Tab-separated table of C-alpha atoms in Angstrom:
chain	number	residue	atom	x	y	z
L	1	UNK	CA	71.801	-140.890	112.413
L	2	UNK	CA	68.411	-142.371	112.850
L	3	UNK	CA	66.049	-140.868	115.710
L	4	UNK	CA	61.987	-141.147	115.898
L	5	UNK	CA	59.611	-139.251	114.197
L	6	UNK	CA	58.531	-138.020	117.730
L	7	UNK	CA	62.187	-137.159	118.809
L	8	UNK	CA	62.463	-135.342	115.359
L	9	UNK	CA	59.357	-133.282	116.304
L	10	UNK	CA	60.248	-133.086	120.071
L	11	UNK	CA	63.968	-131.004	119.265
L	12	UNK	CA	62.396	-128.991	117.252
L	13	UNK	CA	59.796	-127.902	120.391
L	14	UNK	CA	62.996	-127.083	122.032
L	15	UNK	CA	64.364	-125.097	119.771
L	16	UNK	CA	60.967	-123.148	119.431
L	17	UNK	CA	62.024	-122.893	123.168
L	18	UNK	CA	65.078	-121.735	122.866
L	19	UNK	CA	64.633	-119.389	120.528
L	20	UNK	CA	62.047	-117.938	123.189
L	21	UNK	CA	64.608	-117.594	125.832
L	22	UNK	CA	67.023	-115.863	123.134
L	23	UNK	CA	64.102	-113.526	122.670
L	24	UNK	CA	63.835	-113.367	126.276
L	25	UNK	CA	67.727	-112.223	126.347
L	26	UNK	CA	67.686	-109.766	123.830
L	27	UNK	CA	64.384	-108.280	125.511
L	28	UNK	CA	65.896	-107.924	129.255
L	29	UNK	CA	69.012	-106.957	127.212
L	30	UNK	CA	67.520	-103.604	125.914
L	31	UNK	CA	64.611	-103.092	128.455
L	32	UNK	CA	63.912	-99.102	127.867
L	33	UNK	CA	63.749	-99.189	131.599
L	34	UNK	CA	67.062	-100.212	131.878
L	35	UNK	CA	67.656	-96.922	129.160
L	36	UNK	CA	65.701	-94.993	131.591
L	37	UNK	CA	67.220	-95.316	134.914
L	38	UNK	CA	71.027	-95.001	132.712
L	39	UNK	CA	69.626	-91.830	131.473
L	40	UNK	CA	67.977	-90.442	134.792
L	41	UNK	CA	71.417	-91.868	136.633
L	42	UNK	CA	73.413	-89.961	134.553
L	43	UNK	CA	71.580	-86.650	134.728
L	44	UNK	CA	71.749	-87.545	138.532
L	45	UNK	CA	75.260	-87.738	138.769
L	46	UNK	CA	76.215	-84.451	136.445
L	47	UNK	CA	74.028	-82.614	139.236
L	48	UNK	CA	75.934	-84.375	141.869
L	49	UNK	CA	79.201	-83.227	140.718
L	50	UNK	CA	77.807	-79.668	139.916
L	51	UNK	CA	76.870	-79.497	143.961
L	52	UNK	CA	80.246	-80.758	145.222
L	53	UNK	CA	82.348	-78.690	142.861
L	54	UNK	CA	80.062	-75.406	143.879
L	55	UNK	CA	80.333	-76.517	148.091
L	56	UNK	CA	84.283	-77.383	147.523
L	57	UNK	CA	84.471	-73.648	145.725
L	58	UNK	CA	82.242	-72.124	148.978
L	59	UNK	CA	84.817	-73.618	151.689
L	60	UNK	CA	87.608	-72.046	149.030
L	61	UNK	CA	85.935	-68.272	149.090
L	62	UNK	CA	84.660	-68.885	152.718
L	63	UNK	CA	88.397	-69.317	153.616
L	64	UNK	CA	89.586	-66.420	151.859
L	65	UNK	CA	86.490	-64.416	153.409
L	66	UNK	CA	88.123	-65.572	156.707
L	67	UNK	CA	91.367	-64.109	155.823
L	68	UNK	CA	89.640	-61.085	154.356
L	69	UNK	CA	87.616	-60.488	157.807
L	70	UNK	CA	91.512	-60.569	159.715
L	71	UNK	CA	92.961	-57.732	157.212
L	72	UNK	CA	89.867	-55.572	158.429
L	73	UNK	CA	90.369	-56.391	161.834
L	74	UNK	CA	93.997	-55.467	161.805
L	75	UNK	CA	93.051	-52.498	160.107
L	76	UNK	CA	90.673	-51.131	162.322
L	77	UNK	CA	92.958	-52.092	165.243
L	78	UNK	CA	95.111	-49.867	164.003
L	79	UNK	CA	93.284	-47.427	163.625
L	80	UNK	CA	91.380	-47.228	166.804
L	81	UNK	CA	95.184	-47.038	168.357
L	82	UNK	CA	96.022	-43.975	165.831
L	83	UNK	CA	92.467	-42.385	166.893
L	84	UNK	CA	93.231	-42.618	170.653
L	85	UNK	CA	96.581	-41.250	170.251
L	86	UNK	CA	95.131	-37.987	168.990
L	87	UNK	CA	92.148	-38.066	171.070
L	88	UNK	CA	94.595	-38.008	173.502
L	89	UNK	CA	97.160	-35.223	171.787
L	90	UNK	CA	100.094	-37.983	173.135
L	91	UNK	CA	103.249	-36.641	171.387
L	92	UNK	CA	105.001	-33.487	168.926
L	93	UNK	CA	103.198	-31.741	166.586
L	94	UNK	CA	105.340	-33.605	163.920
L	95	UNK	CA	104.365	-37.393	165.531
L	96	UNK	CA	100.569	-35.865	165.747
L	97	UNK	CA	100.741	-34.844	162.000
L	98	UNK	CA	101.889	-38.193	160.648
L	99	UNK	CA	99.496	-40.127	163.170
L	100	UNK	CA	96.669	-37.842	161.181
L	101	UNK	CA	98.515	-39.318	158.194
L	102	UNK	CA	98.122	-42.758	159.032
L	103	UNK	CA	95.285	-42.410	159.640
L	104	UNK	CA	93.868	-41.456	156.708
L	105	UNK	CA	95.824	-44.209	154.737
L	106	UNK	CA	94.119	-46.697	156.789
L	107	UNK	CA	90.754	-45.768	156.430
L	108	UNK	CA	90.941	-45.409	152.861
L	109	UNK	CA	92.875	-49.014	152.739
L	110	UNK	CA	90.049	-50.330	155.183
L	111	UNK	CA	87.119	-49.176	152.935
L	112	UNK	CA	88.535	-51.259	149.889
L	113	UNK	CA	89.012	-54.211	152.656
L	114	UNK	CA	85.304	-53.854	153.813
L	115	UNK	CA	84.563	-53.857	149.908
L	116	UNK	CA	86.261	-56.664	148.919
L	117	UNK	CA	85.279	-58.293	151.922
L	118	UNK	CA	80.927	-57.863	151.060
L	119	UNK	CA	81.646	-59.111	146.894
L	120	UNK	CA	83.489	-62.352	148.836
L	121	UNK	CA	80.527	-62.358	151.355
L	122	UNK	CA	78.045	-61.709	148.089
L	123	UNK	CA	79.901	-64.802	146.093
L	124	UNK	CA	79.117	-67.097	149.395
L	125	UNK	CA	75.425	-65.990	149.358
L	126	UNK	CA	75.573	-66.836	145.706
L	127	UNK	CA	77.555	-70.541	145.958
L	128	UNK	CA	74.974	-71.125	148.962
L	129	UNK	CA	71.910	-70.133	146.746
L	130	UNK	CA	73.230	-72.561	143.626
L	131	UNK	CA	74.364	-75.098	146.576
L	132	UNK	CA	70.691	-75.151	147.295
L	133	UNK	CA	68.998	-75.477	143.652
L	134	UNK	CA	71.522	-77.840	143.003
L	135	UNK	CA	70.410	-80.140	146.001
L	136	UNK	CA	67.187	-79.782	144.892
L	137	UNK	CA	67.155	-80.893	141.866
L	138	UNK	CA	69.255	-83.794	143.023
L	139	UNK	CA	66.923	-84.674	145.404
L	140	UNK	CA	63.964	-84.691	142.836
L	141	UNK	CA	66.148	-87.083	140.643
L	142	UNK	CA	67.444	-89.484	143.313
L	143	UNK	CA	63.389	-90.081	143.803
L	144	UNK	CA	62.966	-90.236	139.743
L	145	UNK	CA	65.831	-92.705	140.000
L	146	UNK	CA	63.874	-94.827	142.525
L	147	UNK	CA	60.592	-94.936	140.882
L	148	UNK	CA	62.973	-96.518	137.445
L	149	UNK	CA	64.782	-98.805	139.814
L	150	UNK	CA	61.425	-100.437	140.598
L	151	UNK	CA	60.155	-100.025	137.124
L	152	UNK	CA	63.532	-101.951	136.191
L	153	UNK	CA	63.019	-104.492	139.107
L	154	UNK	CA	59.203	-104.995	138.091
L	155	UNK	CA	60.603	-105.593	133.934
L	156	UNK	CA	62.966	-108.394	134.853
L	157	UNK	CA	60.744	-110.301	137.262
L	158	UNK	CA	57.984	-110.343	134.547
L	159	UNK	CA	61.319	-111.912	132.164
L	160	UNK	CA	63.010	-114.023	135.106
L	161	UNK	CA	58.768	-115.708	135.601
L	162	UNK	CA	58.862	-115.988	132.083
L	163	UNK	CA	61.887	-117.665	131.604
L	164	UNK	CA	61.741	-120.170	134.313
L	165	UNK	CA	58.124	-121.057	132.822
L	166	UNK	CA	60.385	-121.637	129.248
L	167	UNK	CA	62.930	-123.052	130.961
L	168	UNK	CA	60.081	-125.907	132.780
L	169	UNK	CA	58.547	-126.852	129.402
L	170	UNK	CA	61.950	-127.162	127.913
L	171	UNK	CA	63.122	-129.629	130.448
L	172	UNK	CA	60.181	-131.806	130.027
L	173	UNK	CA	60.225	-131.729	126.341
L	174	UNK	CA	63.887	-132.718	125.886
L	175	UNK	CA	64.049	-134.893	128.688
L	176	UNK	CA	62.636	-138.214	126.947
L	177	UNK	CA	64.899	-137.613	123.412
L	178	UNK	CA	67.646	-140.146	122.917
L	179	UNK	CA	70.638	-138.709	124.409
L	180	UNK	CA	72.487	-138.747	120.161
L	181	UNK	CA	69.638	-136.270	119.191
L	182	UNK	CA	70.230	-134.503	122.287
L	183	UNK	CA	74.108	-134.020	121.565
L	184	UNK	CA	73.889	-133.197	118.438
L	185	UNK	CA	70.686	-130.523	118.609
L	186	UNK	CA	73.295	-128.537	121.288
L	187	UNK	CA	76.131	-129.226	119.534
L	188	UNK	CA	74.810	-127.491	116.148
L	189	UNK	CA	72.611	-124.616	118.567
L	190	UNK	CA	76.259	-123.782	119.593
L	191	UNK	CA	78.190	-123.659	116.591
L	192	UNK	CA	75.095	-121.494	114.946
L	193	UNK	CA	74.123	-119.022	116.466
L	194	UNK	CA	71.479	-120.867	118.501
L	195	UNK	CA	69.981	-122.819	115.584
L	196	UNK	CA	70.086	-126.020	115.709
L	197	UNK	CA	66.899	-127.793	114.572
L	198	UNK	CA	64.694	-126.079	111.806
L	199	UNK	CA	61.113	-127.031	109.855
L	200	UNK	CA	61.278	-127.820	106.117
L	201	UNK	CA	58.220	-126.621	104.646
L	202	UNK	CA	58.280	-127.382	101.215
L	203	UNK	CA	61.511	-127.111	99.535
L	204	UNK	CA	63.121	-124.154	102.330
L	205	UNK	CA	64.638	-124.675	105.238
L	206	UNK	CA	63.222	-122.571	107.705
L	207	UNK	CA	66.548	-122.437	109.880
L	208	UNK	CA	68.358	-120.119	107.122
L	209	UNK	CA	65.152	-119.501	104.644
L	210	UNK	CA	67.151	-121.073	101.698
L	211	UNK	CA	65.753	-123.104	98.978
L	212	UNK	CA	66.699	-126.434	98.856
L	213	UNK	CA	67.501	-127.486	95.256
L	214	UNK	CA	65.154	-130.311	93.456
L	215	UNK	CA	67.713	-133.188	93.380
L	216	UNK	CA	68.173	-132.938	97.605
L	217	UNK	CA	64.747	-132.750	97.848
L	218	UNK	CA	64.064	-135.825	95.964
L	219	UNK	CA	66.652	-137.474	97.791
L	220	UNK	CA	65.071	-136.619	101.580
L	221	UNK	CA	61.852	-137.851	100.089
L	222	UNK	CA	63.226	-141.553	99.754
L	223	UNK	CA	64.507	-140.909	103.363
L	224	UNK	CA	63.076	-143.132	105.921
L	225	UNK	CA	61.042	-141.292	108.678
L	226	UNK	CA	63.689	-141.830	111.002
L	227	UNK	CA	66.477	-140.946	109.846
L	228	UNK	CA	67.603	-137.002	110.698
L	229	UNK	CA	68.367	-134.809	107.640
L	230	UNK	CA	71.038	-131.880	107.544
L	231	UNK	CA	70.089	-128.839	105.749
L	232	UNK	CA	73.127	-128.315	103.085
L	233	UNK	CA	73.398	-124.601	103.887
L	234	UNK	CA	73.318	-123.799	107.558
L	235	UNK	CA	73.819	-127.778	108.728
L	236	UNK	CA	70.843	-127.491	111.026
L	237	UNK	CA	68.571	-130.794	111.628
L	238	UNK	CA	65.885	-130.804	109.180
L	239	UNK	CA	62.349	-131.762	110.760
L	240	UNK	CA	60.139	-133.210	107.821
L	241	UNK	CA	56.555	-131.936	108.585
């Protein structure tokens, strides 16, 4: 294939170029703000689940301290009845004796009521409490989140402006090579790895950084200026500088 001098020279400006805009990739690709708002999201989100799991256990205990608050209630119905009925001496001896009875069974059965009823009421205080840090410290890293979300937002518009500016000077710099230099530059960037064009400075191609034996450099020596070389190794376009 035979191309200019200039057109030799001019592909391998764009692949200078494009190997800015891979650099460009692999830097938006592993921004530490990107690491950063992962890491604070996660933490985030652990919290999150923490808070629900503690307010879904709260409506849980506050339902049983529901039920618990109707056993005393019953209780204590009953036994207001049973205390009225010997305040008011209402029936035998005999019905008296085992209303005194009852009585007493109640009152003991409504103490360990009232007793489980204040640990449920203490494990709602506690939920409520831990409900509370846990928002917190939600809250504080929904705002951390923010701050890396701009952080983030401010590292890719500094790549995005720098990649459009690559993007301009690579336009106008392959825009005048003949379209066979062209094909075959994208052609080779495609089938390796991005590299497509490469310097030869001395006897090494700087595409793979092999040497280039004696009797192939000889040979490109009695090349005409216009004709493209291939590096042997990595098939790359060799620029002659």
């Amino acid at each position: 294939m035979k191309a200019s001098p200039s057109d030799q020279i001019a592909i391998l400006e764009v692949q200078k170029l494009d190997n800015q805009l891979a650099s460009l990739a692999q830097r938006e690709a592993t921004l530490p703000e990107t690491q950063a708002l992962s890491s604070v999201t996660i933490k985030r989100n652990n919290i999150r689940d923490l808070r629900v799991a503690a307010e879904t256990e709260r409506t849980d205990v506050k339902r049983e301290l529901s039920r618990a608050e109707g056993d005393v209630e019953q209780i204590v119905t009953r036994i207001n009845r049973d205390e009225a009925r010997l305040s008011s001496g209402t029936g035998t001896p005999k019905e008296l004796e085992q209303t005194q009875h009852e009585l007493g069974t109640l009152n003991a059965r409504r103490a360990e009521l009232e007793e489980a009823e204040l640990l449920i009421m203490v494990t709602v205080e506690d939920l409520t409490n831990r409900i509370s840090e846990l928002s917190a410290q939600e809250e504080a890293l929904n705002a951390e989140i923010a701050d890396c979300e701009i952080k983030l937002e401010n590292a890719l518009t500094l790549i995005i402006n720098e990649r459009s500016a690559v993007n301009e000077k690579r336009a106008a710099c392959i825009a005048p090579i003949a379209d066979d230099l062209k094909k075959l530059y994208t052609k080779l960037a495609e089938d390796n790895n991005g590299n497509g064009a490469a310097p030869l400075v001395g006897n090494e191609c700087k595409g793979c950084h092999l040497t280039i034996n004696t009797t192939e450099i000889s040979r490109i020596a009695t090349l005409p200026a216009d004709e493209v070389v291939r590096c042997e190794q990595c098939r790359c376009i060799l620029v002659r500088e």
